Coordinates of N, CA, C and O in Angstrom, one line a residue:
M21 N -16.5 15.0 -0.2 CA -15.8 13.7 0.0 C -16.5 12.6 -0.8 O -17.7 12.5 -0.8
F22 N -15.8 11.8 -1.5 CA -16.3 10.8 -2.4 C -15.8 9.4 -1.9 O -14.6 9.3 -1.6
M23 N -16.7 8.5 -1.7 CA -16.3 7.1 -1.3 C -16.6 6.1 -2.5 O -17.7 6.2 -3.0
S24 N -15.7 5.3 -2.8 CA -15.9 4.3 -3.8 C -15.8 2.9 -3.1 O -15.2 2.7 -2.1
K25 N -16.5 1.9 -3.7 CA -16.5 0.6 -3.1 C -16.5 -0.4 -4.3 O -17.1 -0.2 -5.3
E26 N -15.7 -1.5 -4.1 CA -15.6 -2.5 -5.2 C -15.3 -3.9 -4.6 O -14.8 -3.9 -3.4
I27 N -15.6 -4.9 -5.3 CA -15.2 -6.3 -4.9 C -13.9 -6.6 -5.7 O -13.8 -6.3 -6.9
E28 N -13.0 -7.2 -5.0 CA -11.7 -7.5 -5.7 C -11.3 -8.9 -5.4 O -11.4 -9.4 -4.3
R29 N -10.9 -9.6 -6.5 CA -10.3 -11.0 -6.4 C -8.9 -10.9 -7.0 O -8.8 -10.4 -8.1
E30 N -8.0 -11.4 -6.3 CA -6.6 -11.2 -6.7 C -5.7 -12.4 -6.3 O -6.0 -13.1 -5.4
V31 N -4.6 -12.5 -7.1 CA -3.6 -13.5 -6.8 C -2.3 -12.9 -7.2 O -2.2 -12.0 -8.1
R32 N -1.2 -13.2 -6.5 CA 0.1 -12.6 -6.8 C 1.2 -13.7 -6.9 O 1.1 -14.7 -6.2
Y33 N 2.2 -13.4 -7.8 CA 3.3 -14.3 -8.0 C 4.6 -13.5 -7.9 O 4.7 -12.4 -8.4
L34 N 5.6 -14.2 -7.3 CA 7.0 -13.6 -7.4 C 7.5 -13.8 -8.8 O 7.3 -14.9 -9.4
I35 N 8.1 -12.7 -9.4 CA 8.5 -12.8 -10.8 C 9.9 -12.3 -10.9 O 10.5 -11.7 -10.0
N36 N 10.5 -12.5 -12.0 CA 11.9 -12.0 -12.3 C 11.7 -11.0 -13.5 O 10.6 -10.8 -14.0
D37 N 12.9 -10.5 -14.0 CA 12.9 -9.5 -15.1 C 12.3 -10.1 -16.4 O 11.6 -9.5 -17.1
E38 N 12.6 -11.4 -16.6 CA 12.2 -12.0 -17.9 C 10.6 -12.1 -17.9 O 10.0 -11.8 -18.9
I39 N 10.1 -12.5 -16.8 CA 8.6 -12.6 -16.7 C 8.0 -11.3 -16.8 O 7.0 -11.1 -17.4
E40 N 8.6 -10.3 -16.1 CA 8.1 -8.9 -16.2 C 8.1 -8.5 -17.7 O 7.1 -7.9 -18.2
N41 N 9.1 -8.8 -18.5 CA 9.1 -8.4 -19.9 C 8.0 -9.2 -20.6 O 7.4 -8.6 -21.5
N42 N 7.8 -10.4 -20.3 CA 6.7 -11.2 -21.0 C 5.4 -10.5 -20.7 O 4.6 -10.4 -21.6
I43 N 5.2 -10.1 -19.5 CA 3.9 -9.4 -19.1 C 3.8 -8.2 -19.9 O 2.7 -7.9 -20.5
I44 N 4.8 -7.3 -19.9 CA 4.7 -6.0 -20.6 C 4.5 -6.2 -22.1 O 3.7 -5.5 -22.7
N45 N 5.1 -7.2 -22.7 CA 5.0 -7.5 -24.1 C 3.7 -8.1 -24.5 O 3.3 -8.1 -25.7
N46 N 2.9 -8.6 -23.6 CA 1.6 -9.2 -23.9 C 0.4 -8.5 -23.4 O -0.7 -9.0 -23.5
C47 N 0.6 -7.3 -22.7 CA -0.5 -6.6 -22.1 C -0.5 -5.2 -22.6 O 0.5 -4.7 -23.2
V48 N -1.6 -4.5 -22.4 CA -1.7 -3.1 -22.7 C -1.3 -2.3 -21.4 O -1.9 -2.6 -20.3
I49 N -0.4 -1.4 -21.5 CA 0.0 -0.6 -20.3 C -1.0 0.5 -20.1 O -1.3 1.3 -21.0
E50 N -1.7 0.5 -18.9 CA -2.7 1.5 -18.6 C -2.1 2.6 -17.9 O -2.5 3.8 -18.0
K51 N -1.0 2.4 -17.1 CA -0.4 3.4 -16.3 C 1.1 3.0 -16.2 O 1.4 2.0 -15.6
E52 N 2.0 3.8 -16.7 CA 3.4 3.6 -16.6 C 3.8 3.6 -15.1 O 3.1 3.9 -14.2
K53 N 5.1 3.2 -14.8 CA 5.5 3.0 -13.5 C 5.2 4.3 -12.6 O 5.4 5.4 -13.0
Y54 N 4.6 4.0 -11.5 CA 4.4 5.0 -10.5 C 4.7 4.5 -9.1 O 4.8 3.3 -8.9
Y55 N 4.8 5.4 -8.2 CA 5.3 5.0 -6.8 C 4.1 5.0 -5.9 O 3.3 6.0 -5.9
T56 N 3.9 4.0 -5.0 CA 2.9 4.0 -4.0 C 3.5 3.7 -2.6 O 4.5 3.0 -2.5
I57 N 2.9 4.3 -1.6 CA 3.2 4.0 -0.2 C 1.9 3.7 0.5 O 0.9 4.4 0.4
D58 N 1.9 2.5 1.2 CA 0.8 2.1 2.0 C 1.3 2.1 3.5 O 2.3 1.5 3.8
I59 N 0.5 2.8 4.3 CA 0.7 2.6 5.8 C -0.5 1.9 6.3 O -1.6 2.3 6.1
V60 N -0.3 0.7 6.8 CA -1.3 -0.2 7.2 C -1.4 -0.1 8.7 O -0.4 -0.2 9.4
V61 N -2.7 0.0 9.2 CA -2.9 0.2 10.7 C -3.9 -0.9 11.1 O -4.7 -1.4 10.3
G62 N -3.8 -1.2 12.4 CA -4.8 -2.2 12.9 C -4.8 -2.1 14.5 O -3.9 -1.4 15.1
Y63 N -5.7 -2.8 15.1 CA -5.7 -2.9 16.5 C -4.8 -3.9 17.1 O -4.4 -3.9 18.2
D64 N -4.3 -4.9 16.2 CA -3.5 -6.0 16.7 C -2.4 -6.3 15.8 O -2.1 -7.5 15.5
G65 N -1.7 -5.3 15.2 CA -0.6 -5.5 14.3 C -0.8 -6.4 13.2 O -1.9 -6.4 12.6
F66 N 0.1 -7.3 12.9 CA 0.0 -8.2 11.8 C -1.1 -9.2 12.0 O -1.5 -9.9 11.1
N67 N -1.6 -9.4 13.2 CA -2.8 -10.2 13.5 C -4.1 -9.6 13.2 O -5.2 -10.2 13.3
S68 N -4.1 -8.3 12.9 CA -5.4 -7.6 12.7 C -6.3 -8.2 11.6 O -7.5 -8.3 11.9
L69 N -5.7 -8.5 10.5 CA -6.6 -9.1 9.4 C -7.2 -10.4 9.9 O -8.5 -10.6 9.8
N70 N -6.5 -11.3 10.4 CA -7.0 -12.6 10.8 C -8.0 -12.5 12.0 O -9.0 -13.2 12.1
K71 N -7.7 -11.5 12.9 CA -8.5 -11.4 14.1 C -9.8 -10.6 13.8 O -10.9 -11.0 14.3
Y72 N -9.8 -9.6 13.0 CA -10.9 -8.7 12.7 C -11.5 -8.8 11.3 O -12.6 -8.4 11.1
G73 N -10.8 -9.5 10.4 CA -11.3 -9.7 9.1 C -11.2 -8.5 8.1 O -11.7 -8.6 7.0
Y74 N -10.5 -7.5 8.5 CA -10.2 -6.3 7.6 C -8.9 -5.6 8.0 O -8.4 -5.9 9.1
I75 N -8.5 -4.8 7.1 CA -7.4 -3.9 7.3 C -7.8 -2.5 6.9 O -8.7 -2.3 6.1
I76 N -7.1 -1.6 7.5 CA -7.2 -0.2 7.1 C -5.8 0.3 6.7 O -4.8 0.0 7.3
R77 N -5.8 1.0 5.5 CA -4.5 1.5 5.1 C -4.7 2.9 4.5 O -5.8 3.3 4.1
I78 N -3.6 3.6 4.6 CA -3.5 5.0 4.0 C -2.6 4.7 2.8 O -1.5 4.2 2.9
R79 N -3.1 5.1 1.6 CA -2.4 4.8 0.4 C -2.1 6.1 -0.3 O -3.0 6.9 -0.6
N80 N -0.8 6.4 -0.6 CA -0.4 7.5 -1.4 C 0.0 7.1 -2.7 O 1.0 6.3 -2.9
K81 N -0.7 7.5 -3.8 CA -0.4 7.2 -5.1 C 0.2 8.4 -5.9 O 0.0 8.5 -7.1
G82 N 0.9 9.3 -5.2 CA 1.5 10.4 -5.8 C 0.5 11.6 -5.9 O 0.5 12.5 -5.1
Q83 N -0.4 11.5 -6.9 CA -1.4 12.5 -7.1 C -2.6 12.4 -6.2 O -3.3 13.3 -6.0
K84 N -2.8 11.2 -5.7 CA -4.0 10.9 -4.9 C -3.7 10.2 -3.7 O -2.8 9.3 -3.6
I85 N -4.4 10.5 -2.6 CA -4.2 9.9 -1.3 C -5.6 9.4 -0.8 O -6.5 10.1 -0.9
Y86 N -5.6 8.2 -0.3 CA -6.8 7.6 0.2 C -6.7 6.9 1.6 O -5.6 6.5 1.9
I87 N -7.8 6.8 2.3 CA -7.9 5.8 3.3 C -8.7 4.7 2.8 O -9.8 5.0 2.2
E88 N -8.3 3.5 2.9 CA -9.0 2.3 2.3 C -9.2 1.3 3.4 O -8.3 1.1 4.3
S89 N -10.3 0.6 3.3 CA -10.6 -0.6 4.1 C -10.7 -1.7 3.2 O -11.3 -1.6 2.1
K90 N -10.1 -2.8 3.5 CA -10.2 -4.1 2.8 C -10.7 -5.1 3.7 O -10.1 -5.4 4.7
K91 N -11.9 -5.7 3.4 CA -12.5 -6.7 4.2 C -12.5 -8.0 3.5 O -13.0 -8.1 2.3
R92 N -12.0 -9.0 4.1 CA -12.0 -10.4 3.4 C -13.4 -11.0 3.5 O -14.0 -11.0 4.6
L93 N -13.9 -11.4 2.4 CA -15.2 -12.0 2.3 C -15.1 -13.5 2.4 O -14.0 -14.1 2.2
S94 N -16.2 -14.2 2.6 CA -16.1 -15.7 2.9 C -15.6 -16.5 1.7 O -15.1 -17.5 1.8
D95 N -15.8 -15.9 0.5 CA -15.3 -16.6 -0.7 C -13.9 -16.3 -1.1 O -13.4 -16.8 -2.1
G96 N -13.2 -15.6 -0.2 CA -11.8 -15.2 -0.5 C -11.6 -13.9 -1.2 O -10.4 -13.5 -1.3
S97 N -12.6 -13.4 -1.8 CA -12.5 -12.1 -2.4 C -12.5 -11.0 -1.4 O -12.5 -11.2 -0.2
W98 N -12.4 -9.7 -1.8 CA -12.2 -8.6 -0.9 C -13.3 -7.5 -1.2 O -13.5 -7.2 -2.4
S99 N -13.8 -7.0 -0.2 CA -14.7 -5.8 -0.3 C -13.7 -4.6 0.0 O -13.2 -4.6 1.1
E100 N -13.6 -3.7 -0.9 CA -12.7 -2.6 -0.7 C -13.4 -1.3 -0.8 O -14.2 -1.1 -1.8
A101 N -13.3 -0.4 0.2 CA -13.9 0.9 0.1 C -12.8 1.9 0.3 O -11.8 1.7 1.0
R102 N -13.0 3.1 -0.3 CA -11.9 4.1 -0.3 C -12.5 5.5 -0.2 O -13.6 5.8 -0.8
I103 N -11.9 6.3 0.6 CA -12.2 7.7 0.7 C -11.0 8.6 0.4 O -9.9 8.3 0.9
S104 N -11.2 9.6 -0.5 CA -10.1 10.5 -0.8 C -9.8 11.4 0.4 O -10.7 11.9 1.0
I105 N -8.5 11.6 0.6 CA -8.0 12.5 1.6 C -7.0 13.4 1.1 O -6.5 13.2 0.0
N106 N -6.5 14.4 1.9 CA -5.5 15.4 1.4 C -4.1 15.1 2.0 O -3.1 15.6 1.4
D107 N -4.0 14.5 3.2 CA -2.8 14.4 3.8 C -2.6 13.1 4.6 O -3.4 12.8 5.4
M108 N -1.5 12.4 4.3 CA -1.3 11.1 5.0 C -1.1 11.2 6.5 O -1.6 10.4 7.2
K109 N -0.3 12.2 6.9 CA 0.0 12.4 8.3 C -1.2 12.7 9.1 O -1.4 12.1 10.2
E110 N -2.1 13.6 8.6 CA -3.3 13.9 9.3 C -4.2 12.6 9.5 O -4.7 12.4 10.5
A111 N -4.3 11.9 8.4 CA -5.1 10.6 8.4 C -4.5 9.6 9.4 O -5.2 9.0 10.2
L112 N -3.1 9.5 9.4 CA -2.5 8.6 10.3 C -2.7 9.0 11.8 O -3.1 8.2 12.6
N113 N -2.6 10.3 12.1 CA -2.9 10.8 13.4 C -4.3 10.6 13.8 O -4.5 10.2 15.0
F114 N -5.2 10.7 12.9 CA -6.6 10.5 13.2 C -6.8 9.0 13.6 O -7.5 8.7 14.6
L115 N -6.3 8.1 12.8 CA -6.5 6.7 13.0 C -5.8 6.2 14.3 O -6.3 5.4 15.1
I116 N -4.6 6.8 14.6 CA -3.9 6.5 15.9 C -4.8 7.0 17.1 O -4.9 6.3 18.1
N117 N -5.4 8.2 16.9 CA -6.2 8.7 18.0 C -7.4 7.8 18.3 O -7.9 7.9 19.4
I118 N -7.9 7.1 17.4 CA -9.1 6.2 17.6 C -8.6 4.7 17.9 O -9.4 3.8 17.9
G119 N -7.3 4.6 18.2 CA -6.8 3.3 18.7 C -6.1 2.4 17.7 O -5.6 1.3 18.1
Y120 N -6.1 2.8 16.4 CA -5.3 2.0 15.5 C -3.8 2.2 15.6 O -3.4 3.3 16.0
K121 N -3.0 1.2 15.3 CA -1.5 1.3 15.4 C -0.9 1.0 14.1 O -1.3 -0.1 13.5
P122 N 0.0 1.8 13.5 CA 0.6 1.4 12.3 C 1.6 0.2 12.5 O 2.3 0.2 13.5
Y123 N 1.5 -0.7 11.6 CA 2.4 -1.9 11.7 C 3.0 -2.3 10.4 O 3.9 -3.2 10.5
L124 N 2.7 -1.8 9.3 CA 3.2 -2.2 8.1 C 3.3 -1.0 7.1 O 2.4 -0.2 7.0
I125 N 4.5 -0.9 6.5 CA 4.7 0.1 5.4 C 5.1 -0.7 4.2 O 5.9 -1.6 4.2
I126 N 4.4 -0.4 3.1 CA 4.7 -1.0 1.8 C 5.0 0.1 0.8 O 4.1 0.9 0.5
E127 N 6.3 0.1 0.4 CA 6.7 1.0 -0.6 C 6.9 0.2 -1.9 O 7.5 -0.9 -1.8
R128 N 6.3 0.7 -3.0 CA 6.5 0.0 -4.2 C 6.4 0.9 -5.4 O 5.8 1.9 -5.4
E129 N 7.1 0.4 -6.5 CA 7.0 1.0 -7.8 C 6.0 0.1 -8.5 O 6.2 -1.2 -8.5
R130 N 5.0 0.6 -9.2 CA 3.9 -0.2 -9.7 C 3.7 0.2 -11.2 O 3.6 1.4 -11.5
T131 N 3.4 -0.8 -12.0 CA 2.9 -0.6 -13.4 C 1.6 -1.3 -13.5 O 1.5 -2.4 -13.1
K132 N 0.6 -0.5 -14.0 CA -0.7 -1.1 -14.2 C -0.9 -1.5 -15.7 O -0.7 -0.7 -16.6
L133 N -1.4 -2.7 -15.9 CA -1.6 -3.2 -17.2 C -2.9 -3.9 -17.3 O -3.6 -4.2 -16.3
K134 N -3.3 -4.2 -18.6 CA -4.6 -4.9 -18.8 C -4.3 -6.1 -19.8 O -3.6 -5.9 -20.8
Y135 N -4.9 -7.2 -19.5 CA -4.9 -8.3 -20.5 C -6.3 -8.9 -20.5 O -6.8 -9.4 -19.5
H136 N -7.0 -8.7 -21.6 CA -8.4 -9.1 -21.7 C -9.2 -8.5 -20.5 O -9.2 -7.2 -20.4
D137 N -9.8 -9.3 -19.7 CA -10.6 -8.8 -18.5 C -9.8 -8.8 -17.2 O -10.3 -8.6 -16.2
L138 N -8.5 -9.0 -17.3 CA -7.6 -9.1 -16.2 C -6.9 -7.7 -16.0 O -6.5 -7.1 -16.9
K139 N -6.8 -7.3 -14.7 CA -6.0 -6.2 -14.3 C -4.7 -6.8 -13.8 O -4.7 -7.6 -12.9
I140 N -3.6 -6.3 -14.3 CA -2.3 -6.8 -14.0 C -1.5 -5.7 -13.4 O -1.4 -4.6 -13.9
F141 N -0.9 -5.9 -12.2 CA 0.0 -4.9 -11.6 C 1.4 -5.6 -11.5 O 1.5 -6.6 -10.9
V142 N 2.4 -4.9 -12.0 CA 3.8 -5.4 -11.8 C 4.3 -4.5 -10.7 O 4.4 -3.3 -10.8
D143 N 4.6 -5.1 -9.5 CA 5.0 -4.4 -8.3 C 6.5 -4.7 -8.0 O 6.8 -5.9 -7.9
N144 N 7.3 -3.7 -7.8 CA 8.6 -3.9 -7.3 C 8.6 -3.3 -5.9 O 8.6 -2.1 -5.6
V145 N 8.4 -4.3 -4.9 CA 8.1 -3.9 -3.5 C 9.4 -3.8 -2.8 O 10.2 -4.8 -2.7
N146 N 9.7 -2.7 -2.2 CA 10.9 -2.4 -1.4 C 11.0 -3.5 -0.3 O 10.0 -3.8 0.4
L147 N 12.1 -4.1 -0.2 CA 12.5 -5.2 0.7 C 12.0 -6.6 0.3 O 12.5 -7.6 0.8
L148 N 11.0 -6.7 -0.6 CA 10.5 -8.0 -0.9 C 10.9 -8.5 -2.3 O 11.0 -9.7 -2.5
G149 N 10.9 -7.6 -3.3 CA 11.2 -8.0 -4.7 C 10.1 -7.7 -5.6 O 9.2 -6.9 -5.3
K150 N 10.1 -8.4 -6.7 CA 9.2 -8.1 -7.8 C 8.0 -9.1 -7.9 O 8.3 -10.3 -7.8
F151 N 6.8 -8.6 -8.1 CA 5.6 -9.5 -8.1 C 4.7 -9.1 -9.2 O 4.7 -7.9 -9.6
A152 N 3.9 -10.0 -9.7 CA 2.8 -9.7 -10.6 C 1.5 -10.0 -9.8 O 1.3 -11.1 -9.3
E153 N 0.7 -9.0 -9.6 CA -0.6 -9.1 -8.9 C -1.6 -9.1 -10.0 O -1.7 -8.2 -10.8
I154 N -2.5 -10.2 -10.0 CA -3.5 -10.3 -11.1 C -4.8 -10.2 -10.4 O -5.2 -11.0 -9.5
E155 N -5.6 -9.2 -10.8 CA -7.0 -9.0 -10.3 C -7.9 -9.6 -11.4 O -7.8 -9.2 -12.6
Y156 N -8.8 -10.4 -10.9 CA -9.7 -11.1 -11.9 C -11.2 -11.0 -11.6 O -12.0 -11.9 -11.9
Q157 N -11.6 -9.9 -10.9 CA -13.0 -9.7 -10.6 C -13.9 -9.7 -11.8 O -15.1 -10.0 -11.7
D158 N -13.4 -9.3 -13.0 CA -14.2 -9.3 -14.2 C -14.0 -10.5 -15.0 O -14.4 -10.5 -16.2
S159 N -13.4 -11.5 -14.5 CA -13.0 -12.7 -15.2 C -13.1 -13.9 -14.3 O -13.9 -13.9 -13.4
N160 N -12.3 -14.9 -14.6 CA -12.3 -16.1 -13.8 C -10.9 -16.7 -13.7 O -10.0 -16.3 -14.4
L161 N -10.8 -17.8 -12.9 CA -9.5 -18.4 -12.8 C -8.9 -19.1 -14.0 O -7.7 -19.2 -14.2
D162 N -9.8 -19.5 -14.9 CA -9.4 -20.1 -16.2 C -8.6 -19.0 -17.0 O -7.5 -19.4 -17.6
E163 N -9.0 -17.8 -17.0 CA -8.3 -16.8 -17.8 C -7.0 -16.5 -17.0 O -6.0 -16.2 -17.7
V164 N -7.0 -16.5 -15.7 CA -5.7 -16.3 -15.0 C -4.7 -17.4 -15.3 O -3.6 -17.1 -15.6
K165 N -5.2 -18.6 -15.4 CA -4.3 -19.8 -15.7 C -3.7 -19.6 -17.1 O -2.5 -19.8 -17.3
K166 N -4.6 -19.2 -18.1 CA -4.1 -19.0 -19.4 C -3.0 -17.9 -19.4 O -2.0 -18.0 -20.1
F167 N -3.2 -16.9 -18.7 CA -2.3 -15.7 -18.6 C -1.0 -16.2 -18.0 O 0.1 -15.9 -18.6
I168 N -1.0 -16.9 -16.9 CA 0.3 -17.2 -16.2 C 1.0 -18.3 -17.1 O 2.3 -18.2 -17.1
D169 N 0.3 -19.1 -17.8 CA 1.0 -20.0 -18.8 C 1.6 -19.2 -19.9 O 2.8 -19.5 -20.3
M170 N 0.9 -18.2 -20.4 CA 1.4 -17.5 -21.6 C 2.7 -16.7 -21.2 O 3.6 -16.6 -22.0
V171 N 2.7 -16.1 -20.0 CA 3.9 -15.3 -19.6 C 4.9 -16.1 -18.9 O 5.9 -15.6 -18.4
K172 N 4.7 -17.4 -18.7 CA 5.6 -18.4 -18.2 C 5.9 -18.2 -16.7 O 7.0 -18.4 -16.2
I173 N 4.9 -17.9 -15.9 CA 5.0 -17.9 -14.5 C 4.8 -19.4 -14.1 O 3.9 -20.0 -14.4
V174 N 5.9 -19.9 -13.4 CA 5.9 -21.3 -13.0 C 5.8 -21.6 -11.5 O 5.6 -22.7 -11.1
N175 N 6.0 -20.5 -10.7 CA 6.0 -20.7 -9.2 C 4.5 -20.6 -8.7 O 3.6 -20.3 -9.4
N176 N 4.4 -20.9 -7.4 CA 3.1 -21.0 -6.8 C 2.6 -19.5 -6.4 O 3.5 -18.7 -6.2
P177 N 1.3 -19.3 -6.3 CA 0.9 -18.0 -5.8 C 1.5 -17.7 -4.4 O 1.8 -18.6 -3.6
Q178 N 1.7 -16.4 -4.2 CA 2.3 -15.9 -3.0 C 1.2 -15.4 -2.0 O 0.1 -15.1 -2.4
K179 N 1.6 -15.3 -0.8 CA 0.7 -14.8 0.2 C 0.5 -13.3 0.0 O 1.2 -12.7 -0.8
L180 N -0.4 -12.7 0.8 CA -0.5 -11.2 0.8 C 0.8 -10.6 1.2 O 1.6 -11.2 2.0
Y181 N 1.1 -9.4 0.7 CA 2.3 -8.7 1.1 C 2.5 -8.6 2.6 O 3.6 -8.8 3.1
G182 N 1.4 -8.3 3.3 CA 1.5 -8.2 4.8 C 1.9 -9.5 5.4 O 2.7 -9.6 6.4
D183 N 1.4 -10.7 4.9 CA 1.8 -12.0 5.4 C 3.3 -12.3 5.1 O 4.0 -12.9 5.9
I184 N 3.7 -11.9 3.9 CA 5.2 -12.1 3.6 C 6.0 -11.2 4.5 O 7.0 -11.7 5.1
F185 N 5.7 -10.0 4.7 CA 6.4 -9.1 5.7 C 6.4 -9.7 7.1 O 7.4 -9.8 7.8
Q186 N 5.3 -10.2 7.5 CA 5.1 -10.8 8.9 C 6.1 -12.0 9.0 O 6.8 -12.1 10.1
E187 N 6.3 -12.8 8.0 CA 7.2 -13.9 8.1 C 8.7 -13.4 8.1 O 9.5 -13.9 8.9
K188 N 8.9 -12.5 7.2 CA 10.3 -12.0 7.1 C 10.9 -11.2 8.2 O 12.1 -11.2 8.5
V189 N 10.0 -10.5 9.0 CA 10.5 -9.7 10.1 C 11.0 -10.5 11.2 O 11.7 -10.0 12.1
K190 N 10.8 -11.8 11.1 CA 11.4 -12.7 12.1 C 12.9 -12.9 11.9 O 13.6 -13.3 12.8
E191 N 13.4 -12.5 10.7 CA 14.8 -12.6 10.4 C 15.4 -11.3 10.9 O 15.0 -10.2 10.6
K192 N 16.5 -11.4 11.7 CA 17.1 -10.2 12.3 C 17.5 -9.1 11.4 O 17.1 -7.9 11.6
E193 N 18.2 -9.4 10.3 CA 18.7 -8.4 9.4 C 17.5 -7.7 8.7 O 17.4 -6.5 8.5
F194 N 16.5 -8.6 8.2 CA 15.4 -8.0 7.5 C 14.6 -7.1 8.5 O 14.1 -6.0 8.1
N195 N 14.4 -7.5 9.7 CA 13.6 -6.8 10.7 C 14.2 -5.4 10.9 O 13.5 -4.4 11.0
Q196 N 15.6 -5.3 10.9 CA 16.2 -4.0 11.1 C 15.9 -3.1 9.9 O 15.6 -1.9 10.1
E197 N 16.0 -3.6 8.7 CA 15.7 -2.8 7.5 C 14.2 -2.4 7.5 O 13.9 -1.3 7.2
F198 N 13.3 -3.3 7.9 CA 11.9 -3.0 8.0 C 11.6 -1.9 9.0 O 10.9 -1.0 8.8
Q199 N 12.3 -2.0 10.2 CA 12.0 -1.0 11.3 C 12.5 0.3 10.8 O 11.9 1.4 11.1
D200 N 13.6 0.4 10.0 CA 14.1 1.6 9.5 C 13.1 2.2 8.5 O 12.8 3.5 8.5
L201 N 12.4 1.4 7.7 CA 11.4 1.8 6.8 C 10.2 2.4 7.6 O 9.7 3.4 7.2
V202 N 9.8 1.7 8.6 CA 8.6 2.1 9.4 C 8.9 3.5 10.0 O 8.1 4.4 10.0
K203 N 10.1 3.7 10.6 CA 10.5 5.0 11.2 C 10.5 6.1 10.2 O 10.2 7.3 10.6
K204 N 10.7 5.8 9.0 CA 10.7 6.8 7.9 C 9.4 7.5 7.8 O 9.3 8.7 7.4
Y205 N 8.3 6.8 8.1 CA 6.9 7.3 7.8 C 6.1 7.5 9.1 O 5.1 8.2 9.1
I206 N 6.5 7.0 10.2 CA 5.7 7.1 11.4 C 6.3 8.2 12.4 O 7.5 8.3 12.5

């Protein structure tokens, strides 16, 4: 079993097809579109991150499956650790057995790109829409600003996907679609 650990700084923006094309035309594609599923678990549902300072998720990237922990650091960055596993359901059953409860499913189609020292992910998130997630741990916010100006992103940074889901599940119709998604995996 191999565990990796890294520090991650990221920001995400809601985008449209035009901005997605601008990103693709100005970046190097590192990995063509691929599908990921995240099952996020915690002791206190959507309040887990704020209450405990970390989340646990099971991530299926098609060829690879991981259990990951993401801990929020005082400077706003993330400490992320990952262990490779073989089966999502076994991992979920293990985590449930020690008291975690699944509360969030994130299905997305993702493209991984590179622009200078920035890692760019274009995510088409089921139920939420299209986002550009920009990781800048090997760079700084000045390079992020230049990038968003270049690709013409004009809206404000978005919250974490979990926070967006938490707000939207308050809407009756969205909540029903979300509950159907959760039932698909749990």
